[in-house]
Amino acid sequence: MGIGLIDSNILIYGYDKFDIEKNQIAVGLLKKCWQKKAIYALSLQNLSEFFWNITKKVKKPLDKATAYFIVMTLINFSNWKILKFDEETILLAIDISNKFDMDYWDSLLAATMKENKIATIYTENEKDFKVPWIKAVNPFRK
């Protein structure tokens, strides 16, 4: 199996302890990467969404210094593949959004994955990724 991308919501659950069950499942998934048993991908978009949500939207937000440290550690750890995007990715995302009637931000993630030949996304939002080249895996599904 190739590299899977960790969606922002899984990353957030991994650091937000409000929903204990989802936190434990997310931590279990992320731990594989931290223990160098797997290589996962994160888009710059995921890191940005994580920082904003973990410092503003969760029930018990992290302070910005802690969130910064987490993001910096994710960026610098060798088993996290950090995916960048550019103007071509944005144009591809617009095409995907139009063709598959998807939200632009999900389309940007899909375009970034396509450009990096990543076919699997671990996400709570399986229905958001309606493109044929992506397999959405919900680690919380029983």
PDB file of C-alpha atoms in Angstrom, residues 22-83:
ATOM      1  CA  LYS A  22     -11.948   9.483  18.204  1.00  0.00           C
ATOM      2  CA  ASN A  23      -8.795  10.805  19.864  1.00  0.00           C
ATOM      3  CA  GLN A  24      -7.597   7.282  20.646  1.00  0.00           C
ATOM      4  CA  ILE A  25      -8.286   6.046  17.108  1.00  0.00           C
ATOM      5  CA  ALA A  26      -6.581   9.072  15.540  1.00  0.00           C
ATOM      6  CA  VAL A  27      -3.594   8.788  17.892  1.00  0.00           C
ATOM      7  CA  GLY A  28      -3.276   5.108  16.961  1.00  0.00           C
ATOM      8  CA  LEU A  29      -3.116   6.019  13.276  1.00  0.00           C
ATOM      9  CA  LEU A  30      -0.690   8.922  13.754  1.00  0.00           C
ATOM     10  CA  LYS A  31       1.494   6.871  16.098  1.00  0.00           C
ATOM     11  CA  LYS A  32       2.358   4.521  13.202  1.00  0.00           C
ATOM     12  CA  CYS A  33       4.073   7.441  11.506  1.00  0.00           C
ATOM     13  CA  TRP A  34       5.774   8.743  14.643  1.00  0.00           C
ATOM     14  CA  GLN A  35       7.111   5.226  15.311  1.00  0.00           C
ATOM     15  CA  LYS A  36       8.360   5.036  11.698  1.00  0.00           C
ATOM     16  CA  LYS A  37       6.070   2.111  10.894  1.00  0.00           C
ATOM     17  CA  ALA A  38       4.319   4.115   8.155  1.00  0.00           C
ATOM     18  CA  ILE A  39       4.847   7.199   6.036  1.00  0.00           C
ATOM     19  CA  TYR A  40       1.876   9.536   5.808  1.00  0.00           C
ATOM     20  CA  ALA A  41       1.357  12.711   3.830  1.00  0.00           C
ATOM     21  CA  LEU A  42       0.043  16.085   4.933  1.00  0.00           C
ATOM     22  CA  SER A  43      -0.714  18.975   2.622  1.00  0.00           C
ATOM     23  CA  LEU A  44       0.247  22.521   3.519  1.00  0.00           C
ATOM     24  CA  GLN A  45      -3.520  23.028   3.469  1.00  0.00           C
ATOM     25  CA  ASN A  46      -3.953  20.347   6.184  1.00  0.00           C
ATOM     26  CA  LEU A  47      -1.317  21.968   8.370  1.00  0.00           C
ATOM     27  CA  SER A  48      -2.955  25.387   7.985  1.00  0.00           C
ATOM     28  CA  GLU A  49      -6.431  24.018   8.728  1.00  0.00           C
ATOM     29  CA  PHE A  50      -5.063  22.109  11.723  1.00  0.00           C
ATOM     30  CA  PHE A  51      -3.403  25.210  13.210  1.00  0.00           C
ATOM     31  CA  TRP A  52      -6.492  27.362  12.795  1.00  0.00           C
ATOM     32  CA  ASN A  53      -8.944  24.767  14.119  1.00  0.00           C
ATOM     33  CA  ILE A  54      -6.842  23.515  17.038  1.00  0.00           C
ATOM     34  CA  THR A  55      -6.315  27.092  18.271  1.00  0.00           C
ATOM     35  CA  LYS A  56      -9.830  28.444  17.581  1.00  0.00           C
ATOM     36  CA  LYS A  57     -12.576  25.898  16.910  1.00  0.00           C
ATOM     37  CA  VAL A  58     -12.152  22.986  19.333  1.00  0.00           C
ATOM     38  CA  LYS A  59     -13.743  22.966  22.812  1.00  0.00           C
ATOM     39  CA  LYS A  60     -10.372  23.358  24.548  1.00  0.00           C
ATOM     40  CA  PRO A  61      -8.122  25.189  22.078  1.00  0.00           C
ATOM     41  CA  LEU A  62      -4.371  24.804  22.275  1.00  0.00           C
ATOM     42  CA  ASP A  63      -2.321  27.937  22.730  1.00  0.00           C
ATOM     43  CA  LYS A  64      -0.623  29.139  19.550  1.00  0.00           C
ATOM     44  CA  ALA A  65       2.885  28.316  20.778  1.00  0.00           C
ATOM     45  CA  THR A  66       1.936  24.674  21.378  1.00  0.00           C
ATOM     46  CA  ALA A  67       0.157  24.436  18.023  1.00  0.00           C
ATOM     47  CA  TYR A  68       3.169  26.026  16.312  1.00  0.00           C
ATOM     48  CA  PHE A  69       5.452  23.434  17.915  1.00  0.00           C
ATOM     49  CA  ILE A  70       3.208  20.591  16.699  1.00  0.00           C
ATOM     50  CA  VAL A  71       3.128  21.949  13.136  1.00  0.00           C
ATOM     51  CA  MET A  72       6.895  22.532  13.135  1.00  0.00           C
ATOM     52  CA  THR A  73       7.480  18.980  14.402  1.00  0.00           C
ATOM     53  CA  LEU A  74       5.191  17.527  11.723  1.00  0.00           C
ATOM     54  CA  ILE A  75       7.013  19.479   9.014  1.00  0.00           C
ATOM     55  CA  ASN A  76      10.455  18.401  10.207  1.00  0.00           C
ATOM     56  CA  PHE A  77       9.812  14.711  10.979  1.00  0.00           C
ATOM     57  CA  SER A  78      11.096  12.443   8.208  1.00  0.00           C
ATOM     58  CA  ASN A  79       8.108  10.083   8.034  1.00  0.00           C
ATOM     59  CA  TRP A  80       5.650  12.893   7.272  1.00  0.00           C
ATOM     60  CA  LYS A  81       5.675  13.754   3.576  1.00  0.00           C
ATOM     61  CA  ILE A  82       4.649  17.401   3.295  1.00  0.00           C
ATOM     62  CA  LEU A  83       2.793  18.163   0.056  1.00  0.00           C
TER      63      LEU A  83
END
